[in-house]
Amino acid sequence: MASSKIVTMNTDLPRDSSSSSSPSSLSSSSAAAVAASSSSSYFLLHDQNLHYYSNSSMVMDDLLNSIYTTTTTTTAHPSNPSSSPPPPPKTVDDVWKDMILIHSHRDSPHHNHHPFEEMTLEAFLSKNGAVTDDDVTAVPSLHNHHPVPHQFPPVPAVEGSSSSAAEPFANGIDAAVAGGVPVPSSSSGGGGGGGGGGAAAVAKGKRRAVEEPVDKATLQKQRRMIKNRESAARSRERKQAYTTDLESNVQQLEIENARLLSEEAEKKKKRLKELLEFVIPVVEKRKPKRLLRTNSVQSL
Amino acid sequence: MPIVSKDPLVVGRVIGDVLDPFENSIPIRVTYNSRDVCNGCEFKPSQVVHQPRVAIGGDDLRNLYTLVAVNPDAPSPSDPSLREYLHWLVTDIPATTGPSFGNEVVAYESPRPTSGIHRIVFVLFRQLGRERVYAPGWRQNFNTREFAELYNLGTPVAALYFNIQRENGSGGRRLYS
């Protein structure tokens, strides 16, 4: 069904790579690598349902290709295609990080204030041009990102979103696999409210990389979630800043306190010494014993 | 962890949003009603109504300093379209003294944020000489970096910031702001 479809779709790709009519999603280097390396590893990718769309969302394909082909080329000697092992299993986090790293190398980071781990999905997409900025504001990332990270449902979890974000993907995947028609808008099942809208879109059977807003409520929710996420990040930052400030103050104060205490002790010692020098030893005379008058024979 | 620095100015993104990294060389102390400002601590609008006492360190009375107070999160930290909002600008402050001895170019305006939690940043620059400083036409969209470049102030010598939000807190939905 879905998987068979994929295999037939994409068997064209490796065969065509030798001819120059390779689809634009393959860069020249990866095309060469594909031709050189074993086709088995390439098919492995497809068996994993990696390339859901052959031509649309080509940017994601590009990235993923480059990740996988670089691993295959580094692990395998190009002249020995048969011995190249399949790429080492990467965790989702690794792949996500790689993707972002690749992009931070490619672009001069416009997102200057986002440490890359915190880059939101939509920011990443809009940078890649998979989604225009208008679409990003109108349609949150979940709609557009649905087709590609088909096998990466935890990807949004990587960026620290709530678990509800992971669910739309699960729902979407189930719907798509069952239906056999990859419909991005089925991801509007996310949030639950978009079920009706999603069904309508499925019925149309359109495959679109870029979505029009199907459900305003879901939209609002997504937007709110993103804003909330940013606000939470800011709040954490604030807390951390305050803590570090307190820590540095404490450190400084401790040092000063220690210094002052030792200074005081020293001064005390010095003063004592000085005082002792001026001390004149005085010997007290013994007082003569007072003779009491007694009836003694002395007074004669 | 992406942020390794221990400097609260970096962690709080003051260095980044408002300033470039610098070396702190002059101690500065800002006090609102006998409560000192420390980086990242929180004040209420009611506590910052009047201008604070600012004590500038240094040792040579001949050195003049410029003090700038801006809010980089105006009107809201999630949408800082008016970054930075200028609250106070005082020039020609001699070392070891305070802004009352200087030339107040832009009068102190009490911060009154309507949404979100804002940062108010105090920045101190050393002046090379006495120069006529012109007040900008409006307080919003002030750019501290450009200002420093325009008047040759170089890198800051001190910076301090605190957080401020609405008197009653920032949470919840406001029907009428």
XYZ file of C-alpha atoms in Angstrom:
477
model
C 0.000 0.000 0.000
C 1.735 3.060 1.198
C 5.089 1.408 1.386
C 4.763 -0.270 -1.958
C 3.734 2.981 -3.444
C 6.820 4.565 -2.146
C 9.106 1.923 -3.496
C 7.674 2.182 -6.950
C 7.750 5.949 -6.835
C 11.286 6.173 -5.828
C 12.896 3.356 -7.706
C 13.104 5.856 -10.495
C 15.463 7.979 -8.536
C 18.543 5.834 -8.217
C 18.205 4.569 -11.751
C 17.925 8.039 -13.122
C 20.796 9.329 -11.165
C 23.261 7.986 -13.626
C 21.566 9.976 -16.333
C 21.510 13.655 -15.802
C 17.784 13.798 -15.446
C 17.886 13.230 -11.740
C 15.223 15.061 -9.875
C 16.220 18.354 -8.471
C 16.022 17.047 -4.964
C 19.316 15.294 -5.376
C 22.359 17.440 -5.297
C 25.141 16.481 -7.617
C 27.358 15.176 -4.863
C 24.698 13.017 -3.367
C 23.743 11.801 -6.813
C 27.269 10.662 -7.374
C 27.316 9.101 -3.977
C 24.108 7.339 -4.670
C 25.430 6.011 -7.922
C 28.638 4.896 -6.322
C 27.329 3.513 -3.078
C 25.217 0.465 -2.905
C 21.681 0.911 -3.962
C 20.703 -1.335 -1.127
C 21.378 1.367 1.400
C 19.362 3.773 -0.636
C 16.441 1.405 -0.737
C 16.817 0.988 2.951
C 15.918 4.625 3.223
C 12.822 4.124 1.232
C 11.771 1.119 3.142
C 11.773 3.351 6.108
C 9.171 5.476 4.402
C 11.527 8.302 4.334
C 10.660 9.918 1.072
C 7.015 10.328 1.150
C 6.968 12.975 -1.486
C 9.336 12.703 -4.339
C 9.175 16.185 -5.678
C 7.414 18.397 -3.259
C 9.142 19.442 -0.070
C 12.324 18.771 -1.862
C 14.301 20.733 0.635
C 13.685 18.210 3.355
C 14.651 15.444 0.988
C 17.785 17.311 0.188
C 18.709 17.514 3.820
C 17.900 13.982 4.650
C 19.730 12.766 1.611
C 22.761 14.702 2.517
C 22.706 13.273 6.003
C 22.360 9.733 4.892
C 24.629 9.916 1.907
C 27.358 11.579 3.870
C 27.206 8.815 6.392
C 27.293 6.201 3.675
C 30.192 7.878 1.883
C 32.169 8.313 5.042
C 31.624 4.800 6.160
C 32.086 3.209 2.743
C 34.933 3.611 0.336
C 33.405 4.861 -2.895
C 35.226 2.361 -5.035
C 33.780 -0.486 -3.032
C 30.065 -0.033 -3.188
C 29.144 -3.514 -2.233
C 30.807 -3.359 1.132
C 29.216 -0.156 2.296
C 27.199 -0.848 5.413
C 23.865 0.723 6.048
C 24.083 4.023 7.847
C 24.488 3.709 11.607
C 21.178 4.024 13.333
C 20.736 7.592 14.365
C 18.419 8.704 17.046
C 15.792 11.228 16.250
C 17.591 13.825 18.270
C 20.789 13.312 16.314
C 19.024 13.717 13.019
C 17.204 16.786 14.156
C 20.409 18.283 15.423
C 22.185 17.438 12.218
C 19.486 19.069 10.215
C 19.732 22.206 12.184
C 23.508 22.140 12.121
C 23.503 21.796 8.376
C 21.313 24.807 8.143
C 23.253 26.857 10.521
C 26.252 26.168 8.345
C 24.380 26.989 5.209
C 22.707 30.158 6.258
C 24.128 32.978 8.194
C 21.972 32.598 11.228
C 19.241 35.139 11.016
C 17.798 33.772 14.148
C 20.494 35.339 16.165
C 18.764 35.024 19.451
C 17.781 31.409 19.237
C 20.219 28.837 20.512
C 19.752 26.163 17.947
C 18.127 23.682 20.218
C 15.342 26.073 20.795
C 14.669 26.803 17.170
C 11.062 26.196 16.571
C 9.905 23.918 13.838
C 8.287 26.727 11.954
C 11.389 28.868 12.104
C 13.405 26.004 10.716
C 10.962 25.469 7.920
C 10.650 29.072 7.001
C 14.389 29.299 6.796
C 14.458 26.425 4.366
C 11.840 27.995 2.200
C 9.657 24.959 2.479
C 7.157 27.337 3.909
C 6.911 31.016 3.098
C 6.728 33.451 5.943
C 3.101 34.196 5.226
C 2.264 30.591 5.541
C 4.229 30.285 8.706
C 2.164 32.936 10.369
C -1.060 31.648 8.970
C -0.434 27.981 9.334
C 1.589 26.628 12.173
C 4.355 24.198 11.495
C 2.471 21.054 12.280
C 0.482 21.223 9.084
C 3.439 21.633 6.814
C 5.821 19.425 8.597
C 3.541 16.507 8.650
C 4.521 14.811 5.414
C 8.227 14.710 5.860
C 9.169 13.614 9.321
C 6.926 10.740 8.952
C 9.224 8.548 10.862
C 10.154 11.249 13.294
C 7.055 11.750 15.310
C 9.061 12.734 18.350
C 10.734 15.588 16.477
C 8.535 18.259 17.987
C 9.181 16.670 21.340
C 12.849 17.353 20.788
C 12.212 21.042 20.785
C 10.455 20.681 24.042
C 6.881 21.080 22.968
C 4.085 19.581 24.923
C 3.055 16.025 24.384
C -0.054 17.152 22.587
C 2.125 18.085 19.666
C 3.320 14.517 19.287
C -0.200 13.266 19.118
C -1.250 14.997 15.917
C 1.536 13.207 14.195
C 0.457 9.884 15.531
C -3.068 10.564 14.440
C -1.929 11.859 11.128
C 0.272 8.896 10.444
C -2.442 6.442 11.256
C -4.884 8.248 9.049
C -2.451 8.528 6.190
C -1.223 4.965 6.297
C -4.716 3.665 6.534
C -5.934 5.887 3.784
C -2.905 5.340 1.653
C -3.182 8.939 0.561
C -0.742 11.288 2.149
C -2.785 14.263 3.048
C -1.008 16.917 5.025
C -4.185 18.457 6.217
C -5.029 15.339 8.148
C -2.547 16.621 10.660
C -5.116 19.157 11.566
C -6.443 16.310 13.654
C -4.021 17.796 16.095
C -5.857 19.560 18.784
C -8.884 17.464 18.119
C -10.912 20.343 16.870
C -9.775 19.992 13.319
C -11.127 16.515 12.744
C -14.000 17.697 10.596
C -11.819 19.986 8.550
C -9.284 17.241 8.110
C -11.887 14.837 6.829
C -13.060 17.334 4.277
C -9.532 17.805 3.033
C -8.956 14.061 2.863
C -12.052 13.742 0.802
C -10.610 16.209 -1.682
C -7.569 14.027 -1.994
C -5.266 16.975 -2.566
C -1.638 16.748 -1.762
C -0.265 20.095 -0.897
C 3.027 20.974 0.634
C 1.803 24.333 1.819
C -1.485 24.493 3.670
C -4.236 27.019 3.798
C -5.715 27.429 7.223
C -8.348 24.821 7.568
C -9.511 25.446 11.092
C -9.248 28.716 12.896
C -9.569 27.200 16.321
C -6.646 24.902 15.743
C -4.683 27.759 14.290
C -5.285 29.864 17.318
C -4.309 26.999 19.520
C -1.080 26.399 17.673
C -0.238 30.040 17.736
C -0.989 30.244 21.400
C 1.133 27.214 22.050
C 4.099 28.680 20.265
C 3.734 31.950 22.087
C 3.426 30.107 25.325
C 6.520 28.147 24.577
C 8.481 31.288 23.921
C 7.139 32.867 27.044
C 8.149 29.838 29.046
C 11.623 30.015 27.579
C 11.859 33.676 28.521
C 10.689 32.892 31.998
C 13.287 30.211 32.421
C 15.894 32.616 31.162
C 14.824 35.217 33.665
C 14.996 32.788 36.476
C 18.404 31.633 35.435
C 19.692 35.181 35.060
C 18.522 36.083 38.526
C 20.063 32.968 39.971
C 23.412 33.560 38.358
C 23.368 37.135 39.552
C 22.639 36.027 43.086
C 25.355 33.430 42.908
C 27.930 35.921 41.742
C 26.858 38.375 44.429
C 27.115 35.702 47.064
C 30.553 34.796 45.877
C 31.712 38.380 45.970
C 30.235 38.966 49.365
C 31.802 35.842 50.755
C 35.194 36.911 49.534
C 34.764 40.376 50.964
C 33.517 38.994 54.233
C 36.467 36.687 54.572
C 38.786 39.529 53.753
C 37.215 41.850 56.267
C 37.251 39.260 58.996
C 40.910 38.495 58.493
C 41.677 42.190 58.402
C 39.906 42.711 61.678
C 41.722 39.845 63.331
C 45.036 41.197 62.156
C 44.319 44.658 63.400
C 43.305 43.331 66.737
C 46.520 41.439 67.072
C 48.534 44.444 66.129
C 46.765 46.642 68.594
C 47.284 44.153 71.359
C 50.968 44.034 70.575
C 51.257 47.762 70.646
C 49.494 48.011 73.914
C 51.694 45.414 75.481
C 54.771 47.446 74.656
C 53.528 50.357 76.682
C 52.791 48.253 79.628
C 55.269 48.976 82.450
C 55.666 46.121 84.751
C 54.681 47.315 88.150
C 55.554 45.465 91.284
C 53.247 45.944 94.132
C 54.829 46.490 97.514
C 53.675 44.191 100.099
C 51.661 45.947 102.626
C 53.199 45.664 106.150
C 51.238 43.448 108.261
C 48.934 45.470 110.317
C 49.615 44.911 113.909
C 46.591 44.672 115.925
C 46.688 45.914 119.313
C 46.856 43.095 121.646
C 47.673 42.690 125.218
C 51.189 41.737 124.544
C 54.291 42.553 126.525
C 55.729 44.699 123.725
C 54.824 48.128 124.832
C 57.345 48.738 127.567
C 23.359 23.695 27.490
C 23.680 26.531 24.996
C 24.257 29.351 27.493
C 27.452 28.695 29.369
C 28.178 32.215 30.551
C 27.657 33.067 34.165
C 27.073 36.703 33.513
C 23.462 37.577 34.301
C 23.545 40.194 31.589
C 24.215 37.501 29.037
C 21.772 35.030 30.477
C 19.097 37.665 30.624
C 19.917 38.528 27.015
C 20.690 42.157 27.799
C 23.959 41.532 26.032
C 22.525 40.654 22.700
C 19.334 42.621 22.634
C 20.659 45.947 23.828
C 24.403 45.824 24.188
C 27.448 44.083 22.871
C 29.779 42.265 25.244
C 31.870 44.619 27.311
C 34.182 44.784 30.289
C 32.634 46.097 33.427
C 35.010 48.731 34.758
C 33.029 51.176 36.872
C 30.877 50.093 39.785
C 27.356 51.392 39.615
C 24.655 51.269 42.213
C 21.031 52.054 41.492
C 18.671 52.458 44.402
C 14.917 52.884 44.390
C 13.664 53.919 47.814
C 16.563 52.331 49.651
C 16.176 49.076 47.739
C 19.176 48.317 45.570
C 18.736 47.077 42.068
C 20.401 43.770 41.331
C 20.434 42.087 37.945
C 17.210 40.328 37.236
C 15.387 41.238 40.400
C 11.817 42.346 40.161
C 10.275 45.707 40.889
C 6.725 46.924 40.790
C 5.689 50.034 38.912
C 4.709 51.578 42.219
C 8.282 51.242 43.416
C 9.866 52.883 40.405
C 7.695 55.908 40.028
C 10.435 58.373 40.819
C 13.940 58.362 39.512
C 16.367 56.252 41.487
C 19.522 57.304 43.217
C 22.450 56.280 41.125
C 25.919 56.121 42.603
C 28.717 55.987 40.083
C 32.117 54.744 41.098
C 35.412 55.677 39.580
C 38.036 57.895 41.128
C 38.665 60.844 38.890
C 36.119 63.609 39.104
C 37.158 64.818 35.725
C 35.756 61.731 33.981
C 32.249 62.319 32.759
C 29.704 59.615 32.272
C 26.456 59.169 30.403
C 23.614 57.151 31.857
C 20.915 55.627 29.683
C 17.851 53.742 30.849
C 15.955 51.773 28.217
C 13.250 49.155 28.023
C 13.978 46.627 25.275
C 10.686 44.809 25.720
C 8.244 47.530 24.847
C 5.338 47.133 24.337
C 5.497 43.416 25.065
C 8.390 40.969 25.271
C 6.814 38.658 22.729
C 6.444 41.507 20.278
C 8.992 44.240 21.036
C 8.062 46.539 18.199
C 9.046 49.653 20.152
C 12.409 48.311 21.260
C 14.032 50.148 22.941
C 11.914 52.608 24.835
C 14.028 55.374 26.308
C 13.206 56.134 29.927
C 16.094 58.353 31.002
C 19.149 59.962 29.548
C 21.639 61.927 31.609
C 25.010 63.127 30.405
C 28.050 64.811 31.933
C 27.879 63.000 35.223
C 31.185 63.328 37.065
C 32.666 60.166 38.517
C 31.802 59.327 42.105
C 28.655 61.411 41.866
C 25.182 60.869 40.546
C 22.835 61.991 37.812
C 21.692 64.974 39.798
C 25.071 66.473 39.011
C 24.692 65.797 35.331
C 22.723 67.125 32.444
C 19.334 65.490 32.079
C 18.713 65.261 28.351
C 15.629 63.084 28.568
C 13.668 63.211 31.781
C 12.996 60.100 33.794
C 9.779 58.409 32.833
C 8.352 55.839 35.167
C 8.040 52.431 33.500
C 4.470 51.211 33.276
C 4.342 47.991 31.262
C 0.944 46.851 30.115
C 1.695 43.294 29.090
C 4.382 40.792 29.882
C 7.450 41.106 31.996
C 9.830 43.780 30.804
C 13.471 44.454 31.430
C 14.677 47.929 32.269
C 18.358 48.316 31.515
C 20.687 50.966 32.890
C 23.805 51.516 30.828
C 26.769 53.673 31.742
C 29.188 55.072 29.197
C 32.325 57.052 29.727
C 32.426 60.276 27.786
C 35.546 61.470 26.073
C 34.597 65.069 26.548
C 31.721 67.390 26.965
C 29.504 67.288 23.961
C 26.121 68.607 23.149
C 23.738 65.668 23.167
C 20.444 66.087 21.396
C 17.380 64.375 22.722
C 15.721 62.094 20.200
C 12.373 63.186 18.828
C 10.579 60.319 20.569
C 11.310 57.759 23.218
C 10.457 54.584 21.367
C 12.710 52.723 18.970
C 15.775 54.151 20.594
C 18.949 52.295 19.742
C 21.592 52.306 22.434
C 24.277 50.943 20.149
C 23.693 53.629 17.559
C 23.537 56.290 20.197
C 26.892 55.207 21.581
C 28.376 55.230 18.133
C 26.933 58.615 17.295
C 28.477 60.311 20.316
C 31.644 58.234 20.362
C 30.930 56.709 23.694
C 32.607 53.414 22.925
C 31.677 50.307 24.828
C 29.707 50.558 28.055
C 31.549 50.604 31.355
C 28.667 49.292 33.407
C 25.201 47.876 32.982
C 22.413 46.788 35.267
C 18.896 45.606 34.683
C 15.761 44.657 36.526
C 12.402 43.130 35.642
C 9.103 44.856 35.908
C 5.527 43.861 35.194
C 2.086 45.172 35.807
C 1.194 45.945 39.358
C -1.249 43.090 39.555
C 0.808 40.549 37.666
C 0.962 39.511 34.041
C -1.004 36.303 33.968
C -4.522 35.770 32.745
C -6.463 37.312 29.971
C -7.253 40.940 29.978
C -10.461 41.928 28.273
C -9.776 45.609 28.440
C -6.142 46.505 28.691
